[in-house]
mmCIF file of C-alpha atoms in Angstrom:
data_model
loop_
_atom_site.group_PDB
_atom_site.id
_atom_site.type_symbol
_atom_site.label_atom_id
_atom_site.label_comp_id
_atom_site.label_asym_id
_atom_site.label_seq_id
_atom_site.Cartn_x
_atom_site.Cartn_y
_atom_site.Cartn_z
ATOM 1 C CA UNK V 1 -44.351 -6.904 -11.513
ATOM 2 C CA UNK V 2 -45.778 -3.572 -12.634
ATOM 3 C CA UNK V 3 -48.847 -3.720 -14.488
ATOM 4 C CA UNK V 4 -47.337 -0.658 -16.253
ATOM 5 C CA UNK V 5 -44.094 -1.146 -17.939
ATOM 6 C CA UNK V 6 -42.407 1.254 -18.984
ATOM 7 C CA UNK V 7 -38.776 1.804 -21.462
ATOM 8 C CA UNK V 8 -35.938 2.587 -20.992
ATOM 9 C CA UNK V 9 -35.865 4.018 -16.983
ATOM 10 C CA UNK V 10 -33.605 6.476 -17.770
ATOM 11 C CA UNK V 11 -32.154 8.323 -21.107
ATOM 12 C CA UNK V 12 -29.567 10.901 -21.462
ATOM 13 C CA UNK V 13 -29.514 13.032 -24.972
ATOM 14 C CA UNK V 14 -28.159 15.957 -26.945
ATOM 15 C CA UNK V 15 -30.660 18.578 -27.730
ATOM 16 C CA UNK V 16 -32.127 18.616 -30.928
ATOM 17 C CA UNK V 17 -32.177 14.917 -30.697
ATOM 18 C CA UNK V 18 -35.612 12.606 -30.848
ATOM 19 C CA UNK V 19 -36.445 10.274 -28.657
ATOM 20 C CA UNK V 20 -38.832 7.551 -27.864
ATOM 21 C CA UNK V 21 -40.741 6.607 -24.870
ATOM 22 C CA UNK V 22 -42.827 3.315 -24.194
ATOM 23 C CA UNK V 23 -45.242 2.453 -22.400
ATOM 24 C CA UNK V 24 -46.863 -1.392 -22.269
ATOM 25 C CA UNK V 25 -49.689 -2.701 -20.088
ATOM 26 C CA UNK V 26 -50.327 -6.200 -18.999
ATOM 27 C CA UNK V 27 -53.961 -5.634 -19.128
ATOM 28 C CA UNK V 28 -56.000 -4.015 -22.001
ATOM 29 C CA UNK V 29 -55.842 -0.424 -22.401
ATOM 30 C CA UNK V 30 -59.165 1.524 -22.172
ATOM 31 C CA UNK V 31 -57.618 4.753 -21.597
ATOM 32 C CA UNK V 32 -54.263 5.759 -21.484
ATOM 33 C CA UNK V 33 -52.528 9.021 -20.011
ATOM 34 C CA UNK V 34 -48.901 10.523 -20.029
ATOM 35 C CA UNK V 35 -47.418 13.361 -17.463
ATOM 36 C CA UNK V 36 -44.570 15.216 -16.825
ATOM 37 C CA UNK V 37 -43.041 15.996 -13.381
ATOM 38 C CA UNK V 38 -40.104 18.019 -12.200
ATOM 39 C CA UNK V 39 -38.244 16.139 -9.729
ATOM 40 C CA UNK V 40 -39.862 16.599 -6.672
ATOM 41 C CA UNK V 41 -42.933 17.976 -7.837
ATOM 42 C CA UNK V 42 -46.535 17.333 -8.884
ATOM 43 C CA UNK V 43 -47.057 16.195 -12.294
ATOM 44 C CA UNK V 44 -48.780 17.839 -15.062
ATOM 45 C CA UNK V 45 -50.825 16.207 -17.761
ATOM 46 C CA UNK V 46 -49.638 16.021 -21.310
ATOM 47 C CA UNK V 47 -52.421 14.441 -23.215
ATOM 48 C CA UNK V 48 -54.917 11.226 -23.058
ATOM 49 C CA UNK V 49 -55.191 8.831 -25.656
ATOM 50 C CA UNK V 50 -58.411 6.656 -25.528
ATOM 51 C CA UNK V 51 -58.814 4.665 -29.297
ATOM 52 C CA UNK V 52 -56.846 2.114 -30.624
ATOM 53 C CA UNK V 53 -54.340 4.208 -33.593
ATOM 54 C CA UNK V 54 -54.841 7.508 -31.904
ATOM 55 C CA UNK V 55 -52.373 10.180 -32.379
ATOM 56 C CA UNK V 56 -52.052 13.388 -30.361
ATOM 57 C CA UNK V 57 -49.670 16.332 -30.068
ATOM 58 C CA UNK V 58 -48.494 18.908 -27.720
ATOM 59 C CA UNK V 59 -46.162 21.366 -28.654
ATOM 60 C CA UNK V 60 -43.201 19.042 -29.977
ATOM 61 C CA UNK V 61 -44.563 15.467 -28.076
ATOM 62 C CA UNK V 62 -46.411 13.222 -29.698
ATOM 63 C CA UNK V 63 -48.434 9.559 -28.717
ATOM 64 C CA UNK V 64 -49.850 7.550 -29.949
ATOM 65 C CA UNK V 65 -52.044 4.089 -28.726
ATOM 66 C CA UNK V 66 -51.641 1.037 -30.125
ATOM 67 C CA UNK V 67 -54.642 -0.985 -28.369
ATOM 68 C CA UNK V 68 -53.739 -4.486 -30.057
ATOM 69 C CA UNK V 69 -49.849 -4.290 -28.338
ATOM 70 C CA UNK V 70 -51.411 -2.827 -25.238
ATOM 71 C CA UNK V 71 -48.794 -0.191 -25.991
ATOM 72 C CA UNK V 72 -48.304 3.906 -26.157
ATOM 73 C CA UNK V 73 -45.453 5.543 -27.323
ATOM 74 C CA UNK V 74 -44.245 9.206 -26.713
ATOM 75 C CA UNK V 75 -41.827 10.513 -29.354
ATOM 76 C CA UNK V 76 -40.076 13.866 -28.559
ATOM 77 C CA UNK V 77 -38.709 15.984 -31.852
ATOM 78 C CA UNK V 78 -35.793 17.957 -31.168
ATOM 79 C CA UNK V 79 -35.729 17.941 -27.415
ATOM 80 C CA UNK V 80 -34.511 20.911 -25.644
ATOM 81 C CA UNK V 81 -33.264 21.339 -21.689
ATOM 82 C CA UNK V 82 -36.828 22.518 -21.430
ATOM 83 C CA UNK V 83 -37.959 18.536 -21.946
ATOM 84 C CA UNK V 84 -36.066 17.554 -18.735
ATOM 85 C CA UNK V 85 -37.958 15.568 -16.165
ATOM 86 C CA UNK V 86 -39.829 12.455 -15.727
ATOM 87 C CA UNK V 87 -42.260 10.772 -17.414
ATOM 88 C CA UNK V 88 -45.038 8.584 -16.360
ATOM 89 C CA UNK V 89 -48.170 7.048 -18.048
ATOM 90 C CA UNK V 90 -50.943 6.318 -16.299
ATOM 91 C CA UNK V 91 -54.304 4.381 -17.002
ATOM 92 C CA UNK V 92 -57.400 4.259 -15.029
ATOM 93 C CA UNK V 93 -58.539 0.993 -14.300
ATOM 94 C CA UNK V 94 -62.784 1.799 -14.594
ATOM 95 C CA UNK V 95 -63.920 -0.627 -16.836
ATOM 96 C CA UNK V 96 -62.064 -3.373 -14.589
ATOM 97 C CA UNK V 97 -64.861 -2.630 -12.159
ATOM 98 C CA UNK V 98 -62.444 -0.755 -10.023
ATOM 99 C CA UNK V 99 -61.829 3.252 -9.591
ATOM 100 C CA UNK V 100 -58.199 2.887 -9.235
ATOM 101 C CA UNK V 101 -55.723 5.006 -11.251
ATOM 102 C CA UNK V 102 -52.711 3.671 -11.851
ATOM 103 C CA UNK V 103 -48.760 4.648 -13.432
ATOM 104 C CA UNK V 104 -45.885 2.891 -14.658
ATOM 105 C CA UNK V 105 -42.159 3.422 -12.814
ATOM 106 C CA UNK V 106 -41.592 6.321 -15.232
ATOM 107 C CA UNK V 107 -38.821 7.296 -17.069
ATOM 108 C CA UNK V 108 -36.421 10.218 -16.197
ATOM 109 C CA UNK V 109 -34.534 12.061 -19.381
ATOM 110 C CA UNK V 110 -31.923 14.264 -19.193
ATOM 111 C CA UNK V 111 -31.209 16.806 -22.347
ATOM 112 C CA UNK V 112 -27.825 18.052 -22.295
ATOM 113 C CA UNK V 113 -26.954 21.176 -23.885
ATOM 114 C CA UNK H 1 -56.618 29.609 -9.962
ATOM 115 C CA UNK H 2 -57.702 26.113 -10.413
ATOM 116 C CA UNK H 3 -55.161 23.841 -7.959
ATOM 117 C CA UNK H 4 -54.734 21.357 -5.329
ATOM 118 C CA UNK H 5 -52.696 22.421 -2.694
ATOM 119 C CA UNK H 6 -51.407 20.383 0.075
ATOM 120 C CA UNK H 7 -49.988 20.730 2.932
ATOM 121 C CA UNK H 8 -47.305 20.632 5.021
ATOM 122 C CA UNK H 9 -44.618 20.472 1.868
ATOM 123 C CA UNK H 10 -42.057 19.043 4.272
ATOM 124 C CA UNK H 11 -42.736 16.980 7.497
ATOM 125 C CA UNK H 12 -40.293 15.273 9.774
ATOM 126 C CA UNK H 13 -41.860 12.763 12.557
ATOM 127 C CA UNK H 14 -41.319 10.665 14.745
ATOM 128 C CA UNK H 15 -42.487 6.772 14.827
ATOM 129 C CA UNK H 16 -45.595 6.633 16.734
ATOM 130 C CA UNK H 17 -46.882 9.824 16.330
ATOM 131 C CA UNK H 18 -49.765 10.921 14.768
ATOM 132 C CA UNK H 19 -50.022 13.063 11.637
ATOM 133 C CA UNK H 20 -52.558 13.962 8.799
ATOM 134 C CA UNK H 21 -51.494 15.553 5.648
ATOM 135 C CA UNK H 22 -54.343 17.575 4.451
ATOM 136 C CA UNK H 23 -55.327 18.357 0.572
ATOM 137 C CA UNK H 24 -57.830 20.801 -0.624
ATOM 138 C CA UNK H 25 -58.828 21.323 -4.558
ATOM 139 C CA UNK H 26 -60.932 24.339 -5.587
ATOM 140 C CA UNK H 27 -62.311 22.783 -9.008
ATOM 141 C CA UNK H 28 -65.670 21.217 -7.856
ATOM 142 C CA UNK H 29 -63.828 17.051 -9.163
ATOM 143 C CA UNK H 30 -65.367 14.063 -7.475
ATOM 144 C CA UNK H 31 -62.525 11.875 -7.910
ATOM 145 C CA UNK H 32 -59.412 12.600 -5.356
ATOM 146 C CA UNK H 33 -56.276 10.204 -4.321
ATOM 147 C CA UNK H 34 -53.714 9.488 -2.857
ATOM 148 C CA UNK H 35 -50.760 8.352 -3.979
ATOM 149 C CA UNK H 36 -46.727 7.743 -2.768
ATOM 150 C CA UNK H 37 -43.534 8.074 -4.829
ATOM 151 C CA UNK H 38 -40.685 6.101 -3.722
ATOM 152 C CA UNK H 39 -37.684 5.331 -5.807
ATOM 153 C CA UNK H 40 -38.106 2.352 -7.660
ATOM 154 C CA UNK H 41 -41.189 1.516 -7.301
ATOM 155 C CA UNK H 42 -42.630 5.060 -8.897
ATOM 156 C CA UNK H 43 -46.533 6.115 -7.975
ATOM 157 C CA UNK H 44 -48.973 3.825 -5.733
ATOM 158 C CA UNK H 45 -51.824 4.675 -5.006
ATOM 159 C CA UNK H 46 -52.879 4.834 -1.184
ATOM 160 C CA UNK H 47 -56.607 5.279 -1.520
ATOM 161 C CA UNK H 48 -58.927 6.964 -3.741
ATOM 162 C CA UNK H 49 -62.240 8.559 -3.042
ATOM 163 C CA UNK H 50 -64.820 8.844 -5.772
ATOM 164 C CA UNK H 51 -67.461 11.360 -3.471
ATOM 165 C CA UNK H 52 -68.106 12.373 -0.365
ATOM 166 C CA UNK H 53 -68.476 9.779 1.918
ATOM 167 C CA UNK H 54 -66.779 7.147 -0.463
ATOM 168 C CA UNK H 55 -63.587 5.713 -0.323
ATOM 169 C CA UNK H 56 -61.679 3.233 -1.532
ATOM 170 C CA UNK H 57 -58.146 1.225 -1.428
ATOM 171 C CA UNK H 58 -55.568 1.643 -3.574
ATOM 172 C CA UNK H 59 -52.615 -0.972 -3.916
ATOM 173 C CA UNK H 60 -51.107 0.100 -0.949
ATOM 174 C CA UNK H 61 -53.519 1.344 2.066
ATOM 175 C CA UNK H 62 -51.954 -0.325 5.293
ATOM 176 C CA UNK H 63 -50.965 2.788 7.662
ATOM 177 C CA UNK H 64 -53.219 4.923 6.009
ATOM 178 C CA UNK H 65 -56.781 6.180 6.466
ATOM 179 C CA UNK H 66 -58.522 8.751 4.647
ATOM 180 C CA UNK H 67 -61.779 10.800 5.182
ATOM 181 C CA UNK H 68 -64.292 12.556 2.636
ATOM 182 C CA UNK H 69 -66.661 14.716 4.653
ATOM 183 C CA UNK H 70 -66.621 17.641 2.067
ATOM 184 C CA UNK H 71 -65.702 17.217 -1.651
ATOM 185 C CA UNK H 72 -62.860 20.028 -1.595
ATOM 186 C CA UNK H 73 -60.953 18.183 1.337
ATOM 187 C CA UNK H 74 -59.065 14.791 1.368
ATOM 188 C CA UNK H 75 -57.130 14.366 4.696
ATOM 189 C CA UNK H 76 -54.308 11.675 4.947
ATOM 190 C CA UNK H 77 -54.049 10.557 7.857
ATOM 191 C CA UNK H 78 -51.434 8.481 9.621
ATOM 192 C CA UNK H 79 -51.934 7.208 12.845
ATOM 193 C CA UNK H 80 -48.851 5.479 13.666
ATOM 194 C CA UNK H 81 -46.502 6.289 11.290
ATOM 195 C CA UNK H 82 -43.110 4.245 10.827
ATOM 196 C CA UNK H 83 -39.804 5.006 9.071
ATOM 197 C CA UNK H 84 -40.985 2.582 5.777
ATOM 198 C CA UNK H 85 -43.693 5.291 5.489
ATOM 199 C CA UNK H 86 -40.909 8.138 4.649
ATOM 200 C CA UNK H 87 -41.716 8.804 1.005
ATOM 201 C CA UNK H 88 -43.278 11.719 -1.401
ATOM 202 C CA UNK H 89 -46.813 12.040 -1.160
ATOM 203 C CA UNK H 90 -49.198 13.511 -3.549
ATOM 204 C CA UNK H 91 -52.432 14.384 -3.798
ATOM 205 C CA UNK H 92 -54.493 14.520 -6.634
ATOM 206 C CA UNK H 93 -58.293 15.217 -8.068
ATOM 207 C CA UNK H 94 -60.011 14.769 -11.530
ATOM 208 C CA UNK H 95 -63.935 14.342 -12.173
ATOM 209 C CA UNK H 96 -63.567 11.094 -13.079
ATOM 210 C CA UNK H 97 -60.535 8.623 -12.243
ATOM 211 C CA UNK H 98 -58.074 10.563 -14.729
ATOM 212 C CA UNK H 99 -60.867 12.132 -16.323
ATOM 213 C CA UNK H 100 -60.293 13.779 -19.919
ATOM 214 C CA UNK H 101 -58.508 16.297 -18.885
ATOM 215 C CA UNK H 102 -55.779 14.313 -16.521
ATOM 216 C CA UNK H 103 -55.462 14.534 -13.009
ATOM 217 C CA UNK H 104 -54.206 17.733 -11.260
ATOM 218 C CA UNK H 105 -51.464 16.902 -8.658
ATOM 219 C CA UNK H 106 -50.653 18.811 -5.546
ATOM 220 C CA UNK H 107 -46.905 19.995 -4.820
ATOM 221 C CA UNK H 108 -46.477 17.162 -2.460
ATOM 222 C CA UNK H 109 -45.517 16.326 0.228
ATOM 223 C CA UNK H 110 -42.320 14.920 1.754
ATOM 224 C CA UNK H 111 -42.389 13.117 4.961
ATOM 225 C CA UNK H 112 -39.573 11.791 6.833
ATOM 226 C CA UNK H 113 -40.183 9.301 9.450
ATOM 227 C CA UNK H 114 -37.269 8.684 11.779
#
């Protein structure tokens, strides 16, 4: 199983709708990050959350860490087509005593006009 | 502009045959890996390197070698590639693993093994 979880896989919505993203780990969460891709391309970093209750925000996405549940959320506010893609959070594994980086399956959303 | 750029984009091989994928970042990060995308089963990583001369296994190295002789460049190499090594390969660097700032990703790079 994937030490990453993360829910649902996919999600279809109307723009202007909000939507949720999870993101639960099997191990405790020292550092946690979320990207974007494009199908078929690289992926782009969104934001890093790091402490337990930590909120962050870019443009209209939000996260936020909740260290006890071993669990971050991404909320989107009004998606547009522009929100399209897949995304994927990732944690680095460091204070494991072990360099790997690591993401969960990802989710792909669609926004429908 | 700061990037990682890989290449080829698109490769189609044939089992048996030698091929490295090579990966280049102009930003001066320590950290670079590799990882594959294959549906399903979403990003593994290959290996990782955290300098030059230092490299490490991800979760899923068999095929695979890598090489670190100059911190820009992060060869993949494949030395007898077979068709359950078609997949979408990225490279990616950061100064740490993730680092605060993320990881920057190459394009990729899609390889077809027949």
């Amino acid at each position: 199983s994937q030490e990453l979880e993360q829910s649902p896989q996919s999600l279809i919505v109307q723009e202007g709708k909000n939507l949720t993203i999870n993101c639960t780990s099997s191990k405790t969460l020292y550092g946690l990050y979320w990207y974007k891709q494009k199908y078929g391309e690289g992926l782009i970093f969104l934001m890093m959350l790091q402490k337990g209750g930590e909120e962050k925000s870019h443009e209209k996405i939000t996260a936020k860490l909740d260290e006890k549940k071993q669990q971050s959320s991404l909320h989107i506010t009004a998606s547009q087509p522009s929100h399209a893609g897949i995304y994927l959070c990732g944690a680095d594994r460091s204070r494991a005593g072990t360099y790997k980086y690591i993401f969960g399956t990802g989710t792909r959303l669609k926004v429908l006009a | 502009e700061a990037q990682v750029t890989q290449n080829p984009r698109y490769l189609i091989t044939v089992t048996g045959k030698k091929l490295t994928v090579t990966c280049s970042q102009n930003m001066n990060h320590e950290y670079m890996s590799w990882y594959r995308q294959d549906p399903g089963l979403g990003l593994r990583q290959i290996y990782y390197s955290m300098n030059v001369e230092v490299t490490d296994k991800g979760d899923v190295p068999e095929g695979y070698k890598v090489s670190r002789k100059e911190k820009r460049n992060f060869p993949l190499i494949l030395e007898s590639p077979s068709p359950n090594q078609t997949s979408l390969y990225f490279c990616a660097s950061s100064f740490l693993p993730g680092g605060s700032n993320g990881y920057t990703f190459g394009s990729g790079t899609r390889l077809t093994v027949v």
